[in-house]
mmCIF file with all atom_site columns, C-alpha atoms in Angstrom:
data_model
loop_
_atom_site.group_PDB
_atom_site.id
_atom_site.type_symbol
_atom_site.label_atom_id
_atom_site.label_alt_id
_atom_site.label_comp_id
_atom_site.label_asym_id
_atom_site.label_entity_id
_atom_site.label_seq_id
_atom_site.pdbx_PDB_ins_code
_atom_site.Cartn_x
_atom_site.Cartn_y
_atom_site.Cartn_z
_atom_site.occupancy
_atom_site.B_iso_or_equiv
_atom_site.pdbx_formal_charge
_atom_site.auth_seq_id
_atom_site.auth_comp_id
_atom_site.auth_asym_id
_atom_site.auth_atom_id
_atom_site.pdbx_PDB_model_num
ATOM 1  C CA . MET A 1 1  ? 0.000   0.000  0.000   1.00 0.00 ? 20  MET A CA 1
ATOM 2  C CA . LYS A 1 2  ? 1.333   3.419  -0.908  1.00 0.00 ? 21  LYS A CA 1
ATOM 3  C CA . ALA A 1 3  ? 2.234   5.842  1.868   1.00 0.00 ? 22  ALA A CA 1
ATOM 4  C CA . SER A 1 4  ? 0.060   8.535  0.297   1.00 0.00 ? 23  SER A CA 1
ATOM 5  C CA . ASN A 1 5  ? -2.991  6.239  0.464   1.00 0.00 ? 24  ASN A CA 1
ATOM 6  C CA . VAL A 1 6  ? -2.317  5.532  4.137   1.00 0.00 ? 25  VAL A CA 1
ATOM 7  C CA . VAL A 1 7  ? -1.947  9.241  4.915   1.00 0.00 ? 26  VAL A CA 1
ATOM 8  C CA . LEU A 1 8  ? -5.171  10.067 3.069   1.00 0.00 ? 27  LEU A CA 1
ATOM 9  C CA . GLY A 1 9  ? -6.994  7.241  4.853   1.00 0.00 ? 28  GLY A CA 1
ATOM 10 C CA . VAL A 1 10 ? -5.839  8.400  8.263   1.00 0.00 ? 29  VAL A CA 1
ATOM 11 C CA . ILE A 1 11 ? -6.769  11.997 7.503   1.00 0.00 ? 30  ILE A CA 1
ATOM 12 C CA . GLY A 1 12 ? -10.192 10.961 6.201   1.00 0.00 ? 31  GLY A CA 1
ATOM 13 C CA . GLY A 1 13 ? -10.819 8.859  9.296   1.00 0.00 ? 32  GLY A CA 1
ATOM 14 C CA . LEU A 1 14 ? -9.804  11.694 11.579  1.00 0.00 ? 33  LEU A CA 1
ATOM 15 C CA . ALA A 1 15 ? -12.080 14.112 9.760   1.00 0.00 ? 34  ALA A CA 1
ATOM 16 C CA . ALA A 1 16 ? -15.077 11.772 9.807   1.00 0.00 ? 35  ALA A CA 1
ATOM 17 C CA . GLY A 1 17 ? -14.580 10.910 13.481  1.00 0.00 ? 36  GLY A CA 1
ATOM 18 C CA . ALA A 1 18 ? -14.225 14.528 14.539  1.00 0.00 ? 37  ALA A CA 1
ATOM 19 C CA . ILE A 1 19 ? -17.298 15.673 12.621  1.00 0.00 ? 38  ILE A CA 1
ATOM 20 C CA . LEU A 1 20 ? -19.482 12.784 13.775  1.00 0.00 ? 39  LEU A CA 1
ATOM 21 C CA . GLY A 1 21 ? -18.329 13.211 17.365  1.00 0.00 ? 40  GLY A CA 1
ATOM 22 C CA . VAL A 1 22 ? -19.296 16.870 17.380  1.00 0.00 ? 41  VAL A CA 1
ATOM 23 C CA . LEU A 1 23 ? -22.581 16.403 15.521  1.00 0.00 ? 42  LEU A CA 1
ATOM 24 C CA . PHE A 1 24 ? -23.841 13.623 17.777  1.00 0.00 ? 43  PHE A CA 1
ATOM 25 C CA . ALA A 1 25 ? -22.850 15.329 21.028  1.00 0.00 ? 44  ALA A CA 1
ATOM 26 C CA . PRO A 1 26 ? -25.867 16.920 22.736  1.00 0.00 ? 45  PRO A CA 1
ATOM 27 C CA . ASP A 1 27 ? -25.169 20.634 22.824  1.00 0.00 ? 46  ASP A CA 1
ATOM 28 C CA . LYS A 1 28 ? -26.578 23.973 21.688  1.00 0.00 ? 47  LYS A CA 1
ATOM 29 C CA . GLY A 1 29 ? -26.225 24.917 18.011  1.00 0.00 ? 48  GLY A CA 1
ATOM 30 C CA . GLU A 1 30 ? -23.865 27.775 18.768  1.00 0.00 ? 49  GLU A CA 1
ATOM 31 C CA . ASN A 1 31 ? -21.585 25.532 20.821  1.00 0.00 ? 50  ASN A CA 1
ATOM 32 C CA . THR A 1 32 ? -21.721 22.840 18.147  1.00 0.00 ? 51  THR A CA 1
ATOM 33 C CA . ARG A 1 33 ? -20.719 25.333 15.445  1.00 0.00 ? 52  ARG A CA 1
ATOM 34 C CA . ARG A 1 34 ? -17.878 26.569 17.636  1.00 0.00 ? 53  ARG A CA 1
ATOM 35 C CA . LYS A 1 35 ? -16.691 22.996 18.205  1.00 0.00 ? 54  LYS A CA 1
ATOM 36 C CA . ILE A 1 36 ? -16.892 22.237 14.474  1.00 0.00 ? 55  ILE A CA 1
ATOM 37 C CA . ALA A 1 37 ? -14.839 25.346 13.718  1.00 0.00 ? 56  ALA A CA 1
ATOM 38 C CA . LYS A 1 38 ? -12.244 24.331 16.322  1.00 0.00 ? 57  LYS A CA 1
ATOM 39 C CA . LYS A 1 39 ? -12.117 20.733 15.082  1.00 0.00 ? 58  LYS A CA 1
ATOM 40 C CA . SER A 1 40 ? -11.764 22.023 11.508  1.00 0.00 ? 59  SER A CA 1
ATOM 41 C CA . GLY A 1 41 ? -8.798  24.140 12.545  1.00 0.00 ? 60  GLY A CA 1
ATOM 42 C CA . ASP A 1 42 ? -7.264  21.185 14.393  1.00 0.00 ? 61  ASP A CA 1
ATOM 43 C CA . LEU A 1 43 ? -7.843  18.953 11.380  1.00 0.00 ? 62  LEU A CA 1
ATOM 44 C CA . LYS A 1 44 ? -6.256  21.540 9.080   1.00 0.00 ? 63  LYS A CA 1
ATOM 45 C CA . ASP A 1 45 ? -3.180  21.608 11.316  1.00 0.00 ? 64  ASP A CA 1
ATOM 46 C CA . THR A 1 46 ? -3.053  17.794 11.362  1.00 0.00 ? 65  THR A CA 1
ATOM 47 C CA . VAL A 1 47 ? -3.368  17.613 7.582   1.00 0.00 ? 66  VAL A CA 1
ATOM 48 C CA . LYS A 1 48 ? -0.673  20.252 7.126   1.00 0.00 ? 67  LYS A CA 1
ATOM 49 C CA . SER A 1 49 ? 1.662   18.439 9.520   1.00 0.00 ? 68  SER A CA 1
ATOM 50 C CA . SER A 1 50 ? 1.012   15.038 7.909   1.00 0.00 ? 69  SER A CA 1
ATOM 51 C CA . PHE A 1 51 ? 1.544   16.475 4.444   1.00 0.00 ? 70  PHE A CA 1
ATOM 52 C CA . ASN A 1 52 ? 4.790   18.155 5.510   1.00 0.00 ? 71  ASN A CA 1
ATOM 53 C CA . ASP A 1 53 ? 5.980   14.861 7.016   1.00 0.00 ? 72  ASP A CA 1
ATOM 54 C CA . PHE A 1 54 ? 5.065   13.089 3.778   1.00 0.00 ? 73  PHE A CA 1
ATOM 55 C CA . LEU A 1 55 ? 6.933   15.677 1.679   1.00 0.00 ? 74  LEU A CA 1
ATOM 56 C CA . THR A 1 56 ? 9.986   15.402 3.928   1.00 0.00 ? 75  THR A CA 1
ATOM 57 C CA . SER A 1 57 ? 9.936   11.622 3.511   1.00 0.00 ? 76  SER A CA 1
ATOM 58 C CA . VAL A 1 58 ? 9.681   11.922 -0.276  1.00 0.00 ? 77  VAL A CA 1
ATOM 59 C CA . GLU A 1 59 ? 12.486  14.488 -0.322  1.00 0.00 ? 78  GLU A CA 1
ATOM 60 C CA . ASP A 1 60 ? 14.712  12.240 1.796   1.00 0.00 ? 79  ASP A CA 1
ATOM 61 C CA . GLN A 1 61 ? 14.045  9.293  -0.512  1.00 0.00 ? 80  GLN A CA 1
ATOM 62 C CA . TYR A 1 62 ? 14.785  11.457 -3.558  1.00 0.00 ? 81  TYR A CA 1
ATOM 63 C CA . HIS A 1 63 ? 18.128  12.611 -2.132  1.00 0.00 ? 82  HIS A CA 1
ATOM 64 C CA . ASN A 1 64 ? 18.986  9.022  -1.195  1.00 0.00 ? 83  ASN A CA 1
ATOM 65 C CA . ILE A 1 65 ? 18.260  7.825  -4.748  1.00 0.00 ? 84  ILE A CA 1
ATOM 66 C CA . VAL A 1 66 ? 20.267  10.700 -6.269  1.00 0.00 ? 85  VAL A CA 1
ATOM 67 C CA . SER A 1 67 ? 23.204  9.913  -4.007  1.00 0.00 ? 86  SER A CA 1
ATOM 68 C CA . LYS A 1 68 ? 23.120  6.210  -4.864  1.00 0.00 ? 87  LYS A CA 1
ATOM 69 C CA . THR A 1 69 ? 22.822  7.035  -8.570  1.00 0.00 ? 88  THR A CA 1
ATOM 70 C CA . GLU A 1 70 ? 25.842  9.323  -8.377  1.00 0.00 ? 89  GLU A CA 1
ATOM 71 C CA . ASP A 1 71 ? 27.806  6.543  -6.642  1.00 0.00 ? 90  ASP A CA 1
ATOM 72 C CA . VAL A 1 72 ? 26.860  4.045  -9.364  1.00 0.00 ? 91  VAL A CA 1
ATOM 73 C CA . VAL A 1 73 ? 27.827  6.512  -12.111 1.00 0.00 ? 92  VAL A CA 1
ATOM 74 C CA . GLU A 1 74 ? 31.198  7.203  -10.475 1.00 0.00 ? 93  GLU A CA 1
ATOM 75 C CA . GLU A 1 75 ? 31.830  3.477  -10.069 1.00 0.00 ? 94  GLU A CA 1
ATOM 76 C CA . GLY A 1 76 ? 30.934  2.927  -13.730 1.00 0.00 ? 95  GLY A CA 1
ATOM 77 C CA . LYS A 1 77 ? 33.298  5.702  -14.823 1.00 0.00 ? 96  LYS A CA 1
ATOM 78 C CA . ALA A 1 78 ? 36.108  4.221  -12.749 1.00 0.00 ? 97  ALA A CA 1
ATOM 79 C CA . ARG A 1 79 ? 35.560  0.780  -14.274 1.00 0.00 ? 98  ARG A CA 1
ATOM 80 C CA . LEU A 1 80 ? 35.519  2.215  -17.794 1.00 0.00 ? 99  LEU A CA 1
ATOM 81 C CA . GLU A 1 81 ? 38.735  4.132  -17.167 1.00 0.00 ? 100 GLU A CA 1
ATOM 82 C CA . LYS A 1 82 ? 40.361  0.998  -15.776 1.00 0.00 ? 101 LYS A CA 1
ATOM 83 C CA . MET A 1 83 ? 39.236  -1.075 -18.777 1.00 0.00 ? 102 MET A CA 1
ATOM 84 C CA . ASN A 1 84 ? 40.398  1.660  -21.174 1.00 0.00 ? 103 ASN A CA 1
ATOM 85 C CA . HIS A 1 85 ? 43.760  1.865  -19.424 1.00 0.00 ? 104 HIS A CA 1
ATOM 86 C CA . GLU A 1 86 ? 44.205  -1.933 -19.620 1.00 0.00 ? 105 GLU A CA 1
ATOM 87 C CA . LEU A 1 87 ? 43.282  -1.979 -23.326 1.00 0.00 ? 106 LEU A CA 1
ATOM 88 C CA . ASN A 1 88 ? 45.812  0.750  -24.138 1.00 0.00 ? 107 ASN A CA 1
ATOM 89 C CA . LYS A 1 89 ? 48.743  -1.098 -22.548 1.00 0.00 ? 108 LYS A CA 1
#
């Protein structure tokens, strides 16, 4: 399962749980609206944090792949130079 699907699933579950919890709690309309607004703000912060964590993970993986690719290219160049040097003897 892709990490992005897991993140979206968790965020969706959090949103649904928060909204249902507020809507089914016995309270005045004004208080309910206030709670929904607060939960929405909390959810927005959670989504932003989760998304930033996801982007950081993707960025780290990208840099890791670039570094490994550079190592492979350098190793390939060294092997070619060695082969070329041995052929020109």
